[in-house]
Short mmCIF file of C-alpha atoms and ligand atoms in Angstrom, two decimals:
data_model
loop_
_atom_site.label_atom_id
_atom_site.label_comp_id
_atom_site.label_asym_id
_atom_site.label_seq_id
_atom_site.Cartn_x
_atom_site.Cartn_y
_atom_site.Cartn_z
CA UNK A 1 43.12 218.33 63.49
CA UNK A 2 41.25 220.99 61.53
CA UNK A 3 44.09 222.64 59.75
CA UNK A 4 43.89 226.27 58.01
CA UNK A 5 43.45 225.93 54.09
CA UNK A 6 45.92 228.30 53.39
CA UNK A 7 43.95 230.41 50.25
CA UNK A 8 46.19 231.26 47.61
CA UNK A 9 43.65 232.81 45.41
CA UNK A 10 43.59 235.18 48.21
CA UNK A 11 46.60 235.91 49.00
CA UNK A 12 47.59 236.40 45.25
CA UNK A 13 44.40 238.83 45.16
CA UNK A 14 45.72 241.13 47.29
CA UNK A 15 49.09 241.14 45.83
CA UNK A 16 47.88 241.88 42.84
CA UNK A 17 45.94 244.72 44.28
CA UNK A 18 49.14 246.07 45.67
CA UNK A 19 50.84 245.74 42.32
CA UNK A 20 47.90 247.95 40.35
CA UNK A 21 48.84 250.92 42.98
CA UNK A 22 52.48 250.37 42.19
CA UNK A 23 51.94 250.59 39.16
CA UNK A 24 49.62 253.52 39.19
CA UNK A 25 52.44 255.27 41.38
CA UNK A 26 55.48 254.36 38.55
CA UNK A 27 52.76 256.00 35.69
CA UNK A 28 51.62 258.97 37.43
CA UNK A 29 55.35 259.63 39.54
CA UNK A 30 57.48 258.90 36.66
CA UNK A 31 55.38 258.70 33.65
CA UNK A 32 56.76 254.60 33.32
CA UNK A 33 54.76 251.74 32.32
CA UNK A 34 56.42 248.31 33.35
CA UNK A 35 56.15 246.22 30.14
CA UNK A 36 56.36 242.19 30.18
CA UNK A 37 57.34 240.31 26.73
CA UNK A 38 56.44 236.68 26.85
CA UNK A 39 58.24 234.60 23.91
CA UNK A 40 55.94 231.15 23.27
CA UNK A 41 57.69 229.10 20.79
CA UNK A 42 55.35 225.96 19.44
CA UNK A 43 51.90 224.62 20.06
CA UNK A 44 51.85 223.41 23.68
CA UNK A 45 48.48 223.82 24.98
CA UNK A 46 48.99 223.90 28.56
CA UNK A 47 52.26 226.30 27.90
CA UNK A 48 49.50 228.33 25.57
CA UNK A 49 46.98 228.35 28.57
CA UNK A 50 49.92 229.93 31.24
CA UNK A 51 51.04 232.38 28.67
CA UNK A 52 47.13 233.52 28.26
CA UNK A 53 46.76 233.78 32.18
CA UNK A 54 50.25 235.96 32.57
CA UNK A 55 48.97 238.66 29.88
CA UNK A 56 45.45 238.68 31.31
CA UNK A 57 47.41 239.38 34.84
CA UNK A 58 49.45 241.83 33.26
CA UNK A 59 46.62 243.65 31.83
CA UNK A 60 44.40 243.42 35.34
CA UNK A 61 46.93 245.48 36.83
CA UNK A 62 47.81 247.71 34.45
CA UNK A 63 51.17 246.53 33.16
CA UNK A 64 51.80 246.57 29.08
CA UNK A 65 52.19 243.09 27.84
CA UNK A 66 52.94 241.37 24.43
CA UNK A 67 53.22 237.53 23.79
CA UNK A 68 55.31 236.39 20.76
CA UNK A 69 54.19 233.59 19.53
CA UNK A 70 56.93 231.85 17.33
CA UNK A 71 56.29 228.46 15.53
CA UNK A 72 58.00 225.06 16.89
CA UNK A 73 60.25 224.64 13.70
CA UNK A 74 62.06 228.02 14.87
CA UNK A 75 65.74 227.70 15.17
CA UNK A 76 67.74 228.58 18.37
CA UNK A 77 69.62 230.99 16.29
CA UNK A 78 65.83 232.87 15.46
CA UNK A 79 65.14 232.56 18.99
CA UNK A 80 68.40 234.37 19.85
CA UNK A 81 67.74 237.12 18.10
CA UNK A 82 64.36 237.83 19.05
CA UNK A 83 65.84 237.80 22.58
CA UNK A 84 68.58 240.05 21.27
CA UNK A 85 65.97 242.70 20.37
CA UNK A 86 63.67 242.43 23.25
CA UNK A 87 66.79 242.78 25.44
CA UNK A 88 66.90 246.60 23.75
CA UNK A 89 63.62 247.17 23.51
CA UNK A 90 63.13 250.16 26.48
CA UNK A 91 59.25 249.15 25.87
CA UNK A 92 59.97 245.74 27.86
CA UNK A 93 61.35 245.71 31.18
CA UNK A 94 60.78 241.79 31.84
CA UNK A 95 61.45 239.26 28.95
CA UNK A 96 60.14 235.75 30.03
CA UNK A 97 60.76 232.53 27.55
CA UNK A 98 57.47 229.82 28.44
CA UNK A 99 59.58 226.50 29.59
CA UNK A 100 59.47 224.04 28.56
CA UNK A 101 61.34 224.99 24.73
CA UNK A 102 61.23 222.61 22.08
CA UNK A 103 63.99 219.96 22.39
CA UNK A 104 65.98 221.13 19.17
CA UNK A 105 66.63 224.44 21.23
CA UNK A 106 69.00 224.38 24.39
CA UNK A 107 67.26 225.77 26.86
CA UNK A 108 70.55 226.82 28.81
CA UNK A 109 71.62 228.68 25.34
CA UNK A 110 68.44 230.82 25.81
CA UNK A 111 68.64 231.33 29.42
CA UNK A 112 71.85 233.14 28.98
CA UNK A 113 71.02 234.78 26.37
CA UNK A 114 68.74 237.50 28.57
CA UNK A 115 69.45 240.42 29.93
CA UNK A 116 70.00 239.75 33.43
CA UNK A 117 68.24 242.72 34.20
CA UNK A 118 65.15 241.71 32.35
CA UNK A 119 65.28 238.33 33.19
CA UNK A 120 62.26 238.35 35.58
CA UNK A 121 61.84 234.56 36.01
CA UNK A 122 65.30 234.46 37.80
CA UNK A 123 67.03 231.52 35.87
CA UNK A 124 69.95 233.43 34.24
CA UNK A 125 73.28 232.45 36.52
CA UNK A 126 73.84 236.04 37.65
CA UNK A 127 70.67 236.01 39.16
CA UNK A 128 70.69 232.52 40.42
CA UNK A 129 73.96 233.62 42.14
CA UNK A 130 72.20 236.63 43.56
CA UNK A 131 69.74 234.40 45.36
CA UNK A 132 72.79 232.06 46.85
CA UNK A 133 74.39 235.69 48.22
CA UNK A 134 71.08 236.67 49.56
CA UNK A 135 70.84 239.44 47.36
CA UNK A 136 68.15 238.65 44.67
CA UNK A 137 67.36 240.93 42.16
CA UNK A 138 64.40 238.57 40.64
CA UNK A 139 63.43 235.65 42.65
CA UNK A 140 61.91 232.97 40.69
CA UNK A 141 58.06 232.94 40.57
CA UNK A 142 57.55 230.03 42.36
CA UNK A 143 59.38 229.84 45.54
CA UNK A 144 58.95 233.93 45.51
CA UNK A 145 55.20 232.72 45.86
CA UNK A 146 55.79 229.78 48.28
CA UNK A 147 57.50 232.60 50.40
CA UNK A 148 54.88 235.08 50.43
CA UNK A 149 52.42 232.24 51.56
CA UNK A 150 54.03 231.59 54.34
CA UNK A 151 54.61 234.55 55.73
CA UNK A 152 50.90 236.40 55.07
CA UNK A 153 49.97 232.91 56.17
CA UNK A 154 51.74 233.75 59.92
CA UNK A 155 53.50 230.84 59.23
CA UNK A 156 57.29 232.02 60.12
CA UNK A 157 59.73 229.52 58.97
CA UNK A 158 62.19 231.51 61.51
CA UNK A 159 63.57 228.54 63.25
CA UNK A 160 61.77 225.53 62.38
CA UNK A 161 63.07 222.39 60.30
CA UNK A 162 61.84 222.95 56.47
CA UNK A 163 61.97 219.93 54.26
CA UNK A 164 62.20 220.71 50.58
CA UNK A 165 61.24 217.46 48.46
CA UNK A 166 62.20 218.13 44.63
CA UNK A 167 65.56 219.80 43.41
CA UNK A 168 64.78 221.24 39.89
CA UNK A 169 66.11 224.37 39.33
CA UNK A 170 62.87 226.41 38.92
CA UNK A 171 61.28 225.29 42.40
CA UNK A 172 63.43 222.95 45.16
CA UNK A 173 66.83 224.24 44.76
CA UNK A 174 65.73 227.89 44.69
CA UNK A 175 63.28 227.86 47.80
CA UNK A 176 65.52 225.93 49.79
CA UNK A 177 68.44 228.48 49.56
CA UNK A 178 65.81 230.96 50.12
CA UNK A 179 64.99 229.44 53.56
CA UNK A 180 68.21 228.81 54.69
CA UNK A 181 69.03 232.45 54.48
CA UNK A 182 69.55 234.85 57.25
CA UNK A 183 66.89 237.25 56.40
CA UNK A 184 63.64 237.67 57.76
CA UNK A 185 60.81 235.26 56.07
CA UNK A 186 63.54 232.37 56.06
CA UNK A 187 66.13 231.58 58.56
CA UNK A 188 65.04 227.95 58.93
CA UNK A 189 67.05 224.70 58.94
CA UNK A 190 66.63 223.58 55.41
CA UNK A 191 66.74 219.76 54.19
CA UNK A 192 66.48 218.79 50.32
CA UNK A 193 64.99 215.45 49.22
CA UNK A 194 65.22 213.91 46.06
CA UNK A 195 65.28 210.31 44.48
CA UNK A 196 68.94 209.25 45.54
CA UNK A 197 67.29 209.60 49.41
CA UNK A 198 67.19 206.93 51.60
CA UNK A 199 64.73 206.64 54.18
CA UNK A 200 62.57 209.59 53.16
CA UNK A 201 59.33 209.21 55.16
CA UNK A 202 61.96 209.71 58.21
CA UNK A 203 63.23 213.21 56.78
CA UNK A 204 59.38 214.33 56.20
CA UNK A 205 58.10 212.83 59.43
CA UNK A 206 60.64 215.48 61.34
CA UNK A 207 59.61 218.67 58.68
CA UNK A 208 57.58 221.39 60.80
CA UNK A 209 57.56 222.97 57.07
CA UNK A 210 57.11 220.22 54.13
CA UNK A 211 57.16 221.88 50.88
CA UNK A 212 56.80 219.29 47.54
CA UNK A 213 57.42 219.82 44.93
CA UNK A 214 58.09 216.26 43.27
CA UNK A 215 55.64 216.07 39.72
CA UNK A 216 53.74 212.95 40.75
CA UNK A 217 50.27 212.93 42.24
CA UNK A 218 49.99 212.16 46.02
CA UNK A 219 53.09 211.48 46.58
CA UNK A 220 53.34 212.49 50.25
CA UNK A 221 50.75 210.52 52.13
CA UNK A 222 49.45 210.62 55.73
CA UNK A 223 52.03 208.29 56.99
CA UNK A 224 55.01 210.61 56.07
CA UNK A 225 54.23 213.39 58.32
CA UNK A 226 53.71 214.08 61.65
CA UNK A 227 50.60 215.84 63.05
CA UNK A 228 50.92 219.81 63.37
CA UNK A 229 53.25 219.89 59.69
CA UNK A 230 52.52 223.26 57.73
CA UNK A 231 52.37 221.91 53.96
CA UNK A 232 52.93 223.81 50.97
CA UNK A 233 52.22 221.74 47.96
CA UNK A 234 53.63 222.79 44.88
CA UNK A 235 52.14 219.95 42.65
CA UNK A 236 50.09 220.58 39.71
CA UNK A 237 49.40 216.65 38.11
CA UNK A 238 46.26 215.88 35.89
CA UNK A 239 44.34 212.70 37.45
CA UNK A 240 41.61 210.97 34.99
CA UNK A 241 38.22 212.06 35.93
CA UNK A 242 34.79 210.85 34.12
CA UNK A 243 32.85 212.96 35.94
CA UNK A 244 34.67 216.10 34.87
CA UNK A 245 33.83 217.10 30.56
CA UNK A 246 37.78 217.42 30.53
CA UNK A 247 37.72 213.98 31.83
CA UNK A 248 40.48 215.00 34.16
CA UNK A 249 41.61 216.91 37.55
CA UNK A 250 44.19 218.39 38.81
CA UNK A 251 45.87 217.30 42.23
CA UNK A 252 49.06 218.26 44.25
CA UNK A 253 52.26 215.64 44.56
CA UNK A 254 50.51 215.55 48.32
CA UNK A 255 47.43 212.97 49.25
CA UNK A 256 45.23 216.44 50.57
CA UNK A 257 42.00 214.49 51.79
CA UNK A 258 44.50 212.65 54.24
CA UNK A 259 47.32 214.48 55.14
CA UNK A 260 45.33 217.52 55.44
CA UNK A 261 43.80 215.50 58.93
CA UNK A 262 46.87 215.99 60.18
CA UNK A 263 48.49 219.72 59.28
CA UNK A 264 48.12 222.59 60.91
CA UNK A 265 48.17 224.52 57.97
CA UNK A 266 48.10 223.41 54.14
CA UNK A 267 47.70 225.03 50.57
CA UNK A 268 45.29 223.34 48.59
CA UNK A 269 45.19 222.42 44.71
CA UNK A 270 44.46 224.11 42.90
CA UNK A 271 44.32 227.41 44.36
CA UNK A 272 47.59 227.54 46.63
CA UNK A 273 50.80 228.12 44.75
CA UNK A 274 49.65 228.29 41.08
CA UNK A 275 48.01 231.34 41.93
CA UNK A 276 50.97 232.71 43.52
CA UNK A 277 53.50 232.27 40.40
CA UNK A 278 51.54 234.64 38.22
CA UNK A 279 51.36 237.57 41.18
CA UNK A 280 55.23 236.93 41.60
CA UNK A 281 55.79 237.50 37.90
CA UNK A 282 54.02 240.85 38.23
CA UNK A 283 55.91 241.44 41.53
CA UNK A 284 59.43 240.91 39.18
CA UNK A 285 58.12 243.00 35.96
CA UNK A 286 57.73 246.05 38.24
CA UNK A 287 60.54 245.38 40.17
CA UNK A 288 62.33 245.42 36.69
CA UNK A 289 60.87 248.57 35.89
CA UNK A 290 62.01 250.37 39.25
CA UNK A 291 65.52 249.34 38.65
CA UNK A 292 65.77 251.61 34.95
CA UNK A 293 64.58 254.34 37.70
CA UNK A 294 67.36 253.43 39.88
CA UNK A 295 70.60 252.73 37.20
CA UNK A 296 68.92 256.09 35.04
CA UNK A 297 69.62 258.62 37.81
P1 NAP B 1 60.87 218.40 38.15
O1 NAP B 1 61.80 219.29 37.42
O2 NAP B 1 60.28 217.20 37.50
O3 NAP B 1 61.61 217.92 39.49
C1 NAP B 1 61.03 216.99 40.34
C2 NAP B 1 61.94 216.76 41.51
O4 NAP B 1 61.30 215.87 42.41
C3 NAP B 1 63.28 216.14 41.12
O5 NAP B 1 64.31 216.79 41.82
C4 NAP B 1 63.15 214.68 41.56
O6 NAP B 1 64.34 214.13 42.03
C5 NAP B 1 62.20 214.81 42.73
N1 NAP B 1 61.42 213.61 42.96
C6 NAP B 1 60.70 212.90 42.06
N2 NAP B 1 60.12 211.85 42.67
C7 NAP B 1 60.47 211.90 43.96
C8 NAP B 1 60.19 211.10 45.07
N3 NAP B 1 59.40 210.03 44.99
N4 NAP B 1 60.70 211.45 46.28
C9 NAP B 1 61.49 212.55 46.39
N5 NAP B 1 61.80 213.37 45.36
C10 NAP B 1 61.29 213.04 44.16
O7 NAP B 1 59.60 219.21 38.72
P2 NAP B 1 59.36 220.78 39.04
O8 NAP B 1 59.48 221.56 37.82
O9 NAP B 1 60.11 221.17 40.26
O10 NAP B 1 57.82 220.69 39.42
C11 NAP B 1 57.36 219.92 40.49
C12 NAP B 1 55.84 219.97 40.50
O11 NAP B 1 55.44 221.31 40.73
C13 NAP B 1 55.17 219.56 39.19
O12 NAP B 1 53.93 218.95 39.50
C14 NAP B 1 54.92 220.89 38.49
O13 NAP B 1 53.81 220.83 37.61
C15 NAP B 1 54.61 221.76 39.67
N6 NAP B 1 54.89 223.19 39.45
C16 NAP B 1 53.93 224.03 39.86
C17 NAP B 1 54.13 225.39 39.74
C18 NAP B 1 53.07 226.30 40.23
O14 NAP B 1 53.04 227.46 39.83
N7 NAP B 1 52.19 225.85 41.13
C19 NAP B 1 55.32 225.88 39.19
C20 NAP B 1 56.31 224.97 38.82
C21 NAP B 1 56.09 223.61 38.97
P3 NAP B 1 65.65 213.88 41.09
O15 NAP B 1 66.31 215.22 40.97
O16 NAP B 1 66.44 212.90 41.85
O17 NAP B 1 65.11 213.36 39.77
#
């Protein structure tokens, strides 16, 4: 089978390129500039890299961004109140906190903590329970992105049997209530896999729509899916390579040289869903910004 490489540095191009006319509309309509504050507490350098890639986005399309960069030994109760002013500050209408947080600092603690209404990575529980209700202010990033790839992909999931492997909270649990909604760019028959499942090459061999999202590299190989599968691979694992100067690569949580022989459609990696996360955070920021038009009138 010669499947379609479903491109999301494409895809998230022309989002973006919608976004900057948004954007230009909300400056020149209504005088507004969305703003995006991104709080980075510590040194991690692959948290350091994502924050530099979401302000360079920001900036692209015209959106005002600042990243606060707060040292590892900062308390939660520090953190708090930083959050406490960037929740008033009319400058920001998105505040994002870069997971993963320093272990001395409850994570939940913080997530609560933000404005619901600024809270454009979707992981406060008013939000979260907006999703379940079908009624989502901010979807998260990622499945927001996994969505959009499907459908600008013509890949409907309308109907078909998705199979979500992974159930963290900022990827599998979210995307699979998004698809079992009755809304257009869902309305499929949803199945979540984790560790605790038995027989799990049987689940993915009956997925039309395989979507993993799992954290360890080629995971999903040829023998767990069945030939015409649309896979979305959310994986982003580093693989030793000597050949590379890094000395490593990235891969997907899917085998792509070999299950690719047998999709119909699949995103590759890189360049499928990463992509996609940093358009959706733009999508949210402006979406933020819209709703002070909204509540101010
Ligand atoms: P996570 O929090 O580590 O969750 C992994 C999930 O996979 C868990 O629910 C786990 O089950 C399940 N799992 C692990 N091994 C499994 C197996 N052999 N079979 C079935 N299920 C299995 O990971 P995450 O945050 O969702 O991220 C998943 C991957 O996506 C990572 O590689 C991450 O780097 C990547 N990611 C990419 C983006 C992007 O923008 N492209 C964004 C976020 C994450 P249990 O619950 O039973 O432990």
């Amino acid at each position: 089978m010669n499947p379609t490489i479903i491109n999301g540095t494409e895809i998230s191009r022309i989002i973006r390129e919608e976004i900057a006319t948004e954007v230009a509309v909300l400056k020149s309509d209504h005088n507004l500039i969305p703003g995006l504050a991104v709080v980075l507490v510590g040194d991690d350098p692959a948290s350091a890299v994502y924050v530099r890639n979401k302000g360079r986005a920001c900036e692209e399309v015209g959106i005002y961004s600042e990243t606060i960069n707060l040292p590892s030994t900062t308390t939660q109760s520090e953190l708090l109140n930083k959050i406490s002013d960037l929740n008033q500050d009319p400058r920001f209408h998105g505040v994002l906190v870069q997971l993963p947080l320093p272990t001395h600092i409850s994570q939940r603690s913080i997530i609560l903590s933000l404005d619901p209404k600024k809270d454009v990575d979707g992981l406060h529980p008013i939000n979260v329970g907006r999703l379940v209700e079908g009624n989502p202010n901010f979807i998260p990033c990622t499945p927001a992105g996994i969505q959009q790839l499907l459908m600008r992909s013509g890949q409907d999931p309308a109907g078909k049997h998705l199979v979500v492997c992974g159930r963290s909270d900022i990827v599998g649990k979210p995307i699979a209530i998004m698809m079992m909604q009755k809304q257009e760019g869902a309305n499929a028959t949803v199945t979540i896999c984790h560790t605790g499942t038995k027989n799990l090459g049987d689940i993915t061999r009956s997925a039309d729509i395989l979507v993993a999202a799992i954290g360890r590299p080629r995971s999903i190989t040829a023998d767990m899916v069945t030939d015409g599968v649309v896979v979305i691979d959310v994986g982003i694992n580093r693989v030793e390579d000597s050949s590379r100067r890094s000395g490593y690569r990235l891969v997907g949580d899917v085998d792509f040289e070999e299950v690719s022989k047998k999709s119909m459609a699949i995103t590759p990696v890189p360049g499928g869903v990463g992509p996609m996360t940093i358009a959706m955070l733009l999508t949210n920021t402006v979406k933020a910004a819209r709703l002070t038009l909204e509540t101010s009138n």
